[in-house]
Short mmCIF file of C-alpha atoms in Angstrom, two decimals:
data_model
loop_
_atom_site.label_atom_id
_atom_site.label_comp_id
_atom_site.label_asym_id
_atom_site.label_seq_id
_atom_site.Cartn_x
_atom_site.Cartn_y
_atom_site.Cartn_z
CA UNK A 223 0.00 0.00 0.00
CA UNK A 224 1.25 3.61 -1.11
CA UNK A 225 0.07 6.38 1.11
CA UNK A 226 2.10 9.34 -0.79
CA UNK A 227 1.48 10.91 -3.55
CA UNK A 228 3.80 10.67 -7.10
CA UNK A 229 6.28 13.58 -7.75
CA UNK A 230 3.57 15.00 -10.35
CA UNK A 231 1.19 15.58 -7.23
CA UNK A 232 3.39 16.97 -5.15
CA UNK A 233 4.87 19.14 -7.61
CA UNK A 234 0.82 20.20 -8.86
CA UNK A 235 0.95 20.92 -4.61
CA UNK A 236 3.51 22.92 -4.42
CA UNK A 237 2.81 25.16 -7.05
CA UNK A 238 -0.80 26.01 -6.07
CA UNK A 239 0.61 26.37 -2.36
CA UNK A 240 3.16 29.07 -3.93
CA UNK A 241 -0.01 30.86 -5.52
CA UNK A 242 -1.55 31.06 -2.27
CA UNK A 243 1.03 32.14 -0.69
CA UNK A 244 1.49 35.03 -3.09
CA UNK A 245 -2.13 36.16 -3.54
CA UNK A 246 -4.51 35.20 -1.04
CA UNK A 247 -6.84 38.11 0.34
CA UNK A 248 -6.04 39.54 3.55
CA UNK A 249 -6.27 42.23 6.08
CA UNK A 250 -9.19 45.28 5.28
CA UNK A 251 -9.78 44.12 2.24
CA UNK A 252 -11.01 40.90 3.12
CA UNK A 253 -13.85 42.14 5.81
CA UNK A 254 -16.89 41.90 4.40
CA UNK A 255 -18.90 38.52 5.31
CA UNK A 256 -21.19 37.23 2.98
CA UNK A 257 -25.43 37.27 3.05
CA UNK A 258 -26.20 33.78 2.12
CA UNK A 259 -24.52 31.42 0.23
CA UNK A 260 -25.44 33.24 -2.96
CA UNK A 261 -24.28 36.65 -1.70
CA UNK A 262 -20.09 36.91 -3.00
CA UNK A 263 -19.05 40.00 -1.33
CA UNK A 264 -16.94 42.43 -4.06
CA UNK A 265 -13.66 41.04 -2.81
CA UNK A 266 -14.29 37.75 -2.67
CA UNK A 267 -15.72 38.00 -6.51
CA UNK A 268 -12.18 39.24 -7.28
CA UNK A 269 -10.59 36.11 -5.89
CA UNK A 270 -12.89 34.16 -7.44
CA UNK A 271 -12.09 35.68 -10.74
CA UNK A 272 -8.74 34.82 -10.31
CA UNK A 273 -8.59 31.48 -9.27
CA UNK A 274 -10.67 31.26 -12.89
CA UNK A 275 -8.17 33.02 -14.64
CA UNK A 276 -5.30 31.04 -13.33
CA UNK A 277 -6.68 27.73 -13.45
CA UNK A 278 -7.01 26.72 -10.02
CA UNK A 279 -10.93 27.41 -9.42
CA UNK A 280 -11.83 23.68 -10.52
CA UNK A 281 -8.66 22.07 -11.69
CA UNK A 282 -9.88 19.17 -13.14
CA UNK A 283 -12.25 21.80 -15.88
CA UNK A 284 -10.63 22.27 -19.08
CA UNK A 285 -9.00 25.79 -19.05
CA UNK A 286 -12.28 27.38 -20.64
CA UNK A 287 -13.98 26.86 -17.36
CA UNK A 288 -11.58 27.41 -14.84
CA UNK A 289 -8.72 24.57 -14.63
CA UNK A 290 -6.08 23.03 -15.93
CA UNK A 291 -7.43 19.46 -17.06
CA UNK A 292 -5.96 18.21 -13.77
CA UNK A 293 -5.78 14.56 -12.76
CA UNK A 294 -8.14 13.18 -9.64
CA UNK A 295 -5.01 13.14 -7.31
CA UNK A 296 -4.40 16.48 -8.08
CA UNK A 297 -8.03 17.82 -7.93
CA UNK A 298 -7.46 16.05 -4.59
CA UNK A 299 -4.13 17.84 -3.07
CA UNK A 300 -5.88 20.95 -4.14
CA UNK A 301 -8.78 20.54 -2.10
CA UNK A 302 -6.66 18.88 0.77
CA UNK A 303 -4.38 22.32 0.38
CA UNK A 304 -7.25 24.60 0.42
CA UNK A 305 -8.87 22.99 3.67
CA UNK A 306 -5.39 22.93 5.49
CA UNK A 307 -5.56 26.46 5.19
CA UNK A 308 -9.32 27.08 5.73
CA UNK A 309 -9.48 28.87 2.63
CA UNK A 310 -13.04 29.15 0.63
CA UNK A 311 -12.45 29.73 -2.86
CA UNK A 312 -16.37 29.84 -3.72
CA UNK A 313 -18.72 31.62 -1.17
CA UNK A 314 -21.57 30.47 -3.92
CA UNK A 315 -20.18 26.54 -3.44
CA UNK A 316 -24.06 25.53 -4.78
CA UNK A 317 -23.16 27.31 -7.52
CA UNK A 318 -19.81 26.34 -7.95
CA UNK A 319 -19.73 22.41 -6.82
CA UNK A 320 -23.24 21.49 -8.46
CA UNK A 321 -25.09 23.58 -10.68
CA UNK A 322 -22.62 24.72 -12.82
CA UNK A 323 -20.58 21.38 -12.64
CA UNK A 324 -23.90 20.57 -13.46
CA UNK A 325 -24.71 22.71 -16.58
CA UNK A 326 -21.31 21.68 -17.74
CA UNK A 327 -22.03 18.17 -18.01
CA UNK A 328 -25.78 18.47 -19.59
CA UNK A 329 -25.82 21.85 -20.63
CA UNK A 330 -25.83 23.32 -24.43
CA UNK A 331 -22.95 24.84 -25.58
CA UNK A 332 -24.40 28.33 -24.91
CA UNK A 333 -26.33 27.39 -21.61
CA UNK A 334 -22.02 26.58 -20.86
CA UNK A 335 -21.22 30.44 -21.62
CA UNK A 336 -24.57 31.93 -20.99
CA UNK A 337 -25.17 30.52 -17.06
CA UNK A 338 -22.19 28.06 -16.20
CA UNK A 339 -19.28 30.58 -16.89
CA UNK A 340 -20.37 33.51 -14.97
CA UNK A 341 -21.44 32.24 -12.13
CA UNK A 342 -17.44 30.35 -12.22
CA UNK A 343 -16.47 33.68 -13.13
CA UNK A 344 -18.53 35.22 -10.11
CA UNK A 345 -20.17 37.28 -12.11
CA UNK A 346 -23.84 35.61 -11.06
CA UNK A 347 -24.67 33.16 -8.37
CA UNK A 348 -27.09 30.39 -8.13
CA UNK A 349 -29.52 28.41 -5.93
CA UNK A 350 -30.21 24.93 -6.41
CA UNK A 351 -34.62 24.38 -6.61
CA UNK A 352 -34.78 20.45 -5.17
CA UNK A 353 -36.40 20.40 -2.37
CA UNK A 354 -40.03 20.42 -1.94
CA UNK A 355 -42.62 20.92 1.18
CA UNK A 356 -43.34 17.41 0.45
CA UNK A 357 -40.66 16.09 -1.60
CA UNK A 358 -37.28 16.38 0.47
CA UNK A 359 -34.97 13.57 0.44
CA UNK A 360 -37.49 11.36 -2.07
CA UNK A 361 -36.50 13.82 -4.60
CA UNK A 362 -38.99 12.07 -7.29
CA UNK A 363 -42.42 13.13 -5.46
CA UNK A 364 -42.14 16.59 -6.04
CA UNK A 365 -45.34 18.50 -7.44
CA UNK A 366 -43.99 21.56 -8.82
CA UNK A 367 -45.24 22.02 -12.49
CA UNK A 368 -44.17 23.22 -15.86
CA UNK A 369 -46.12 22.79 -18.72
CA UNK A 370 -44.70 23.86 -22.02
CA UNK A 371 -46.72 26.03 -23.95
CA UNK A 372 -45.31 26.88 -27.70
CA UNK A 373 -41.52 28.46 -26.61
CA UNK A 374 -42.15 28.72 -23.06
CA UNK A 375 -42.74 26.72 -20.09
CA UNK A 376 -45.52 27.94 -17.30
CA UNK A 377 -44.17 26.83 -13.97
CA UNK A 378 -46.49 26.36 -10.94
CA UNK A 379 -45.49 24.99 -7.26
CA UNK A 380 -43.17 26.16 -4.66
CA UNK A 381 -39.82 25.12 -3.37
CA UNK A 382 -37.91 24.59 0.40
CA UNK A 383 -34.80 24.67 1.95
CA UNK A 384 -33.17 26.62 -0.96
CA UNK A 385 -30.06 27.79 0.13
CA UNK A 386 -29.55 31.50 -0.79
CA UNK A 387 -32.49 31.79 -3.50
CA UNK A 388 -33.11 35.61 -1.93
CA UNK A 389 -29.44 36.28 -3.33
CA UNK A 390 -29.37 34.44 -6.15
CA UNK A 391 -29.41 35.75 -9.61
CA UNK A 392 -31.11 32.03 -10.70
CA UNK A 393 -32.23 28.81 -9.49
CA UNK A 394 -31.55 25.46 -11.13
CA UNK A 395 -35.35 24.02 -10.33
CA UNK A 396 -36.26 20.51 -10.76
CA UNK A 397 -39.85 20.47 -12.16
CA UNK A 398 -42.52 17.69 -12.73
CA UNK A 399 -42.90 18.10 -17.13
CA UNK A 400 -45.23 14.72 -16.90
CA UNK A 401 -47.99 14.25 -14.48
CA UNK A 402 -48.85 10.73 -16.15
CA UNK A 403 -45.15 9.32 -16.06
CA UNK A 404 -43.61 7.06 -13.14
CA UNK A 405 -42.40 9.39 -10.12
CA UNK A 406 -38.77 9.25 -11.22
CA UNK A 407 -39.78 9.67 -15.22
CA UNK A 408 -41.43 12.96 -16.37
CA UNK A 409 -38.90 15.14 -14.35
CA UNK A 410 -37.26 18.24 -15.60
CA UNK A 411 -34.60 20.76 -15.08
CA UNK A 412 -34.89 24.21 -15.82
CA UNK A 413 -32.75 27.38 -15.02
CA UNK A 414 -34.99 30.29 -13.96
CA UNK A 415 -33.75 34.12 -13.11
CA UNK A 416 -35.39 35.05 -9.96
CA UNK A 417 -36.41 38.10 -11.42
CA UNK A 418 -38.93 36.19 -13.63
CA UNK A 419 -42.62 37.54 -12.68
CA UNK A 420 -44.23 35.17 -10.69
CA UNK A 421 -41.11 34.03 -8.73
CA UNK A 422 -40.89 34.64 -4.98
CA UNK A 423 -38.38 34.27 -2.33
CA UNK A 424 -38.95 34.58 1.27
CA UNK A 425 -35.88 33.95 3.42
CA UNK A 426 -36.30 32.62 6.97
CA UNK A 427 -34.11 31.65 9.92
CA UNK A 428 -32.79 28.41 11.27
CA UNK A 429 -31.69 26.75 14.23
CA UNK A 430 -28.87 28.92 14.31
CA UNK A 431 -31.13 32.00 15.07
CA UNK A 432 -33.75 34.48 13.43
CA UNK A 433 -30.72 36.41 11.77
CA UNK A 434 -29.27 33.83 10.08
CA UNK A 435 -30.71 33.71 6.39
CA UNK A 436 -29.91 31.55 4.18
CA UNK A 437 -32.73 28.96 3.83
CA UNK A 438 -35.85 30.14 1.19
CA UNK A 439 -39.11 29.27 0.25
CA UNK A 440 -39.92 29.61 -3.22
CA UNK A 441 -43.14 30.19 -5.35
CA UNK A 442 -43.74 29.90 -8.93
CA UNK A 443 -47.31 31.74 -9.93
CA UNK A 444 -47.30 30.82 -13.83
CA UNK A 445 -43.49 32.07 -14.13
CA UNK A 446 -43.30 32.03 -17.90
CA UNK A 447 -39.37 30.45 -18.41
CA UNK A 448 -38.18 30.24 -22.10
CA UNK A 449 -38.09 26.98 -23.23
CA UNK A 450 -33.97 26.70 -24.14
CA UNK A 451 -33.36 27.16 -20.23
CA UNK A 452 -34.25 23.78 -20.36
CA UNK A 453 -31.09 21.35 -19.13
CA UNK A 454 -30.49 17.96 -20.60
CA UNK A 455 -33.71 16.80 -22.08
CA UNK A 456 -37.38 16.55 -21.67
CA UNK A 457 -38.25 14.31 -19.03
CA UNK A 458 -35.23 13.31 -18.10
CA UNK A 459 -34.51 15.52 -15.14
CA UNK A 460 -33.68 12.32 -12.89
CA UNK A 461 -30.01 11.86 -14.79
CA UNK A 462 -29.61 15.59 -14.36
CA UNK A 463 -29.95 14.93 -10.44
CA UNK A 464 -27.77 11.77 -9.98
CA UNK A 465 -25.03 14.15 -11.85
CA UNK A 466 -25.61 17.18 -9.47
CA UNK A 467 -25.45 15.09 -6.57
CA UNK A 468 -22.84 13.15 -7.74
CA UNK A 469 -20.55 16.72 -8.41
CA UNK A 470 -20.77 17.01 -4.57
CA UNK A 471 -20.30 13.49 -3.69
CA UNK A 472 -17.42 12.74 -4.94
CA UNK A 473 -14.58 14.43 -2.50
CA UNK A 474 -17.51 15.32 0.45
CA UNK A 475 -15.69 13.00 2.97
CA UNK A 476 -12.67 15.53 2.98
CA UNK A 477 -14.70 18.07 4.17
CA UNK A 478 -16.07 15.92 7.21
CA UNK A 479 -12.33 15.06 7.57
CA UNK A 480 -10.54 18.53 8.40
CA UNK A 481 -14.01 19.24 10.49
CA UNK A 482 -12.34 16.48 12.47
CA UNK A 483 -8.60 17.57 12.72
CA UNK A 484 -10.09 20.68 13.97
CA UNK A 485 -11.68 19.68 16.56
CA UNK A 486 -8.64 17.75 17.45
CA UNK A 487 -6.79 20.58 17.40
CA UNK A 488 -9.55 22.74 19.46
CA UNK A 489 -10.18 20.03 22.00
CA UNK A 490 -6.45 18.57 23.47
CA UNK A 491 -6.02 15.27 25.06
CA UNK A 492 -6.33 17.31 28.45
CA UNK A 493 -8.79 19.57 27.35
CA UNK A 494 -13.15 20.01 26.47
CA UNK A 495 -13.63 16.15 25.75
CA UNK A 496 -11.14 14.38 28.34
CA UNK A 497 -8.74 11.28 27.15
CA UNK A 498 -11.74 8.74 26.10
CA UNK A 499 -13.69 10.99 23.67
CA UNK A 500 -10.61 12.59 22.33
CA UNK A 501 -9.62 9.28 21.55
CA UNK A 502 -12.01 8.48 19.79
CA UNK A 503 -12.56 11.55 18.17
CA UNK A 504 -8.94 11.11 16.81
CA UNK A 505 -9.46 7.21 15.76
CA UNK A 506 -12.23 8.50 13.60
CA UNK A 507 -10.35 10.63 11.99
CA UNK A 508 -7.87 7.99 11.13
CA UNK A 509 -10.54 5.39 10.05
CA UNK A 510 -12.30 8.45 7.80
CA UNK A 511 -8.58 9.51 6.19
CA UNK A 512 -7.56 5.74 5.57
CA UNK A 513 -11.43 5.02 4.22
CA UNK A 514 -11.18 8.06 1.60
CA UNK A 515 -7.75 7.44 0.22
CA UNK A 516 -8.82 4.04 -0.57
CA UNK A 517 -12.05 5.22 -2.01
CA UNK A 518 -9.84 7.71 -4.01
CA UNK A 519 -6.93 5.35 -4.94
CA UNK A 520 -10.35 3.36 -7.08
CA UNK A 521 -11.49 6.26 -8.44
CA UNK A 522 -8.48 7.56 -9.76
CA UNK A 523 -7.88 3.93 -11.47
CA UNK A 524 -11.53 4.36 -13.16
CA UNK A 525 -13.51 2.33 -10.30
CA UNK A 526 -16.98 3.81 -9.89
CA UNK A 527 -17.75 2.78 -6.15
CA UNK A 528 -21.25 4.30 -5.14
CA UNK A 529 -21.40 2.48 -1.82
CA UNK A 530 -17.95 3.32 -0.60
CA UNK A 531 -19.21 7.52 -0.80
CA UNK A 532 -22.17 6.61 0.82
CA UNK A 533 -20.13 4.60 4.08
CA UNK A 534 -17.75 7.82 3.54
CA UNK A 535 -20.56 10.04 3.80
CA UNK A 536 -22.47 8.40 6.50
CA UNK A 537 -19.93 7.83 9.00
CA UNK A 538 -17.84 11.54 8.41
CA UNK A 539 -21.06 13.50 9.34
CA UNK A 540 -22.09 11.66 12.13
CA UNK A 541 -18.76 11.07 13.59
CA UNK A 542 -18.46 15.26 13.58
CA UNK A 543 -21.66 15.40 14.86
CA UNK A 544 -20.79 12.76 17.82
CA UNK A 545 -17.89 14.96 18.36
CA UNK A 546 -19.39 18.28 18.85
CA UNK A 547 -22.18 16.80 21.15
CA UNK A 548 -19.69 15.20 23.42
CA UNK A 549 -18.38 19.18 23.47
CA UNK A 550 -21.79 20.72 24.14
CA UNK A 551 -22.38 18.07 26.84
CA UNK A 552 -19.12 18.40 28.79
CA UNK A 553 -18.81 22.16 28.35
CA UNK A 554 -22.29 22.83 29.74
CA UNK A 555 -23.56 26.72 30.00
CA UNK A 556 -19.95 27.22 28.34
CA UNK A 557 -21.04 25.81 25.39
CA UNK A 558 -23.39 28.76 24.43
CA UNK A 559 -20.58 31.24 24.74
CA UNK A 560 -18.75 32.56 21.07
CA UNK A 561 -14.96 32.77 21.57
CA UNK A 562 -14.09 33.57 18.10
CA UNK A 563 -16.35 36.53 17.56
CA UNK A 564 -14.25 38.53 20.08
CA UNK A 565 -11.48 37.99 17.88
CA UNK A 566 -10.88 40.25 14.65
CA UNK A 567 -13.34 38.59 11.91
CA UNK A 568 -11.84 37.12 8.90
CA UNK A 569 -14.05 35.40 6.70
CA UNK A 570 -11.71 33.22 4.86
CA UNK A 571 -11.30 30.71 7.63
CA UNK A 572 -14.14 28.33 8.58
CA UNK A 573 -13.19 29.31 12.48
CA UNK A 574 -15.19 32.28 12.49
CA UNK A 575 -18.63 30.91 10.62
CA UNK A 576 -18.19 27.89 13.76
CA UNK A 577 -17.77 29.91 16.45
CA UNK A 578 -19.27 28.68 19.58
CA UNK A 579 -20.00 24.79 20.60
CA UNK A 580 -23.78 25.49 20.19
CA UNK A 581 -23.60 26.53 16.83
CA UNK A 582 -20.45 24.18 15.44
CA UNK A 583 -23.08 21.41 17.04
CA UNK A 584 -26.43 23.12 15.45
CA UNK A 585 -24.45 22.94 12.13
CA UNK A 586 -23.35 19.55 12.18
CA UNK A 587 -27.20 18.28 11.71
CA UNK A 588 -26.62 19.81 7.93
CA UNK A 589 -24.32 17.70 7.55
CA UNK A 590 -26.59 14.66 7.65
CA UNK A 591 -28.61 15.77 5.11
CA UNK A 592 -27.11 17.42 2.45
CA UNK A 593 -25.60 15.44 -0.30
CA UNK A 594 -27.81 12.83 1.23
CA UNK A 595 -29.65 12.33 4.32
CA UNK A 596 -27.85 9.67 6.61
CA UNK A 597 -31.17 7.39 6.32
CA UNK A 598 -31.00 7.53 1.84
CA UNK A 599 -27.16 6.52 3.01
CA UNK A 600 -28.17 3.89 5.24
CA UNK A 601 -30.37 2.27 2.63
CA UNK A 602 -27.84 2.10 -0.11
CA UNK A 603 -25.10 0.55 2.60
CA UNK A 604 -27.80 -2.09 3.15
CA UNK A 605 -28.81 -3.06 -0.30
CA UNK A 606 -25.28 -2.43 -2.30
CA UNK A 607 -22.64 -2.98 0.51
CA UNK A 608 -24.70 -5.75 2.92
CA UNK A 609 -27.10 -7.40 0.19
CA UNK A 610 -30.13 -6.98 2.33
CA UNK A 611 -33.46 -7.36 0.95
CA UNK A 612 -35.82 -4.25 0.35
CA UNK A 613 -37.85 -4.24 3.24
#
């Protein structure tokens, strides 16, 4: 077993590191915190725009869109590089990671240059239109309509959970094109501009507090949407959502991963958690690291693994979750205090949008849902990895 990288890694490593080192954002220019996670404060647009120019927004794009036609491994080490120093180089990372990964893959050539570029560029951002009052993980049931009428389609229904829609200059929206068709037929993509009459965002809070907007309801009220904003083809909006998913699938358990060596770092053997949990908290950590290099050393040979993202997925969320509840519990009244907004804000680390136990803890339940709720994980572990039956 290898655990290093080849000298074409490293070297793809060190020169991105370099970059960073020469132009990363900092000080009074950098102040400015973002809305929602469609709001790209003017700064952060500029970095944005840079890291497009110079091919290190999305290495693994083609040069058009942002890379450098960069191998898996390297994708990899620049993602590990940009987490080891807490760095966000989207603060749209909807927009970035899925929908216009997404519009790349199933997109027409101008959909590509009309949508997909600028919001790489940071020029627009974008919301992603899945969920549904009644349709949240069990994508397939939603009830939002759009009937096509000559060179337009009329869209009708209403949206949940959408992640910076009041900021967004569009939504990707999954929409029902066939009421007749099985639940996962007769589904359809379609990019609509939130200032389309009939569209309407209302923002509300979250666990975190009142003041913290990010989540939206949507309405559609016969939004007229020009039929070539449709993605990929008619009624077949369910391959257009394993792709977007799959965009932020692929390299989620790294995320969950430096969550982890945080908290290591935060918590001490002597410190919040005491020697058991922070034990562990840092076997965990080793079992998630050694899971995901495995998972990546397939997928860099051309091994399309499913299950292993899903065990990846599953157990990095809830062992950060475990971890920040064994903090809330032995801090106590602690726990509700905010350390790191006495300190100077800087918006580029993670730090400062985690601040206090409550919160890192209150944040940790998103990340049992997103990308796939731990019980959608649970069932594909059963079936693909254990054989079970459907029950």
């Amino acid at each position: 077993m290898q655990l290093s990288f080849e000298t074409d890694v490293e070297a793809f490593r060190a020169e991105f590191a370099a970059f960073l080192d020469e132009h990363l954002p900092r000080g009074a220019e950098s102040l400015e915190r973002p809305r929602s996670t469609a709001h790209i404060p003017e700064w952060a647009r500029r970095w944005q725009r840079l890291l497009f120019d110079e091919g290190w927004l999305l290495p693994g794009n083609p040069p058009e869109f942002g890379g450098r036609d960069a191998s898996l491994l390297q994708q990899y080490v620049h993602l590990e590089e940009l987490a080891r120093r807490r760095i966000y180089h989207s603060f749209n990372p909807q927009g970035l990671g899925i929908i216009a990964a997404s519009l790349l893959s199933f997109g027409t050539e101008e959909q590509k240059h009309r949508w997909a570029v600028p919001v790489l560029r940071a020029e627009k951002t974008a919301a992603l239109g899945m969920s549904e009052p009644g349709a949240g993980s069990d994508l397939a049931s939603l009830r939002t309509r759009a009937v096509l009428e000559g060179d337009r389609f009329r869209v009708n229904g209403q949206k949940v959970w959408t992640s910076g829609a009041h900021d967004a200059d569009f939504i990707l929206t999954f929409v029902r094109t066939d009421p007749d068709a099985p639940k996962h037929k007769g589904i359809s993509v379609l990019i609509i501009p939130t200032d389309t009459p009939g569209v309407t965002r209302r923002p509300f809070g979250s666990l975190i507090g009142p003041a913290d907007l990010d989540f939206n309801e949507v309405f559609f009220e016969n939004a007229e949407v020009p039929a070539e904003n449709l993605v990929g083809e008619l009624n077949q909006g369910w391959t257009v959502a394993n792709g977007s998913l799959g965009h932020e699938r692929t390299l989620l358990w790294l995320g969950f991963a430096e969550r982890l060596e945080d908290l290591t770092q935060d918590f001490r053997p002597d410190g919040v958690l005491g020697r058991d949990r922070y034990a562990t908290l840092v076997m965990d950590l080793q079992a998630l690291r050694l899971m995901g290099s495995a998972a990546l050393a397939r997928a860099a040979r051309g091994e399309q693994d499913v299950a292993a993202l899903s065990v990846l997925k599953l157990f990095g969320s809830e062992a950060v979750q475990s971890a920040t509840e064994a903090a809330l519990e032995t801090a106590g009244p602690d726990a509700l205090a905010h350390p790191a907004r006495t300190a100077p804000f800087n918006p580029m680390t993670l730090e400062d949008f985690y601040a206090g136990w409550f919160e890192r803890y209150a944040r940790s339940f998103s990340g049992t849902i997103a990308g796939g709720a731990s019980e959608i994980q649970r069932t594909i572990i059963a079936e693909r990895v254990l054989g079970l039956p459907r029950g």
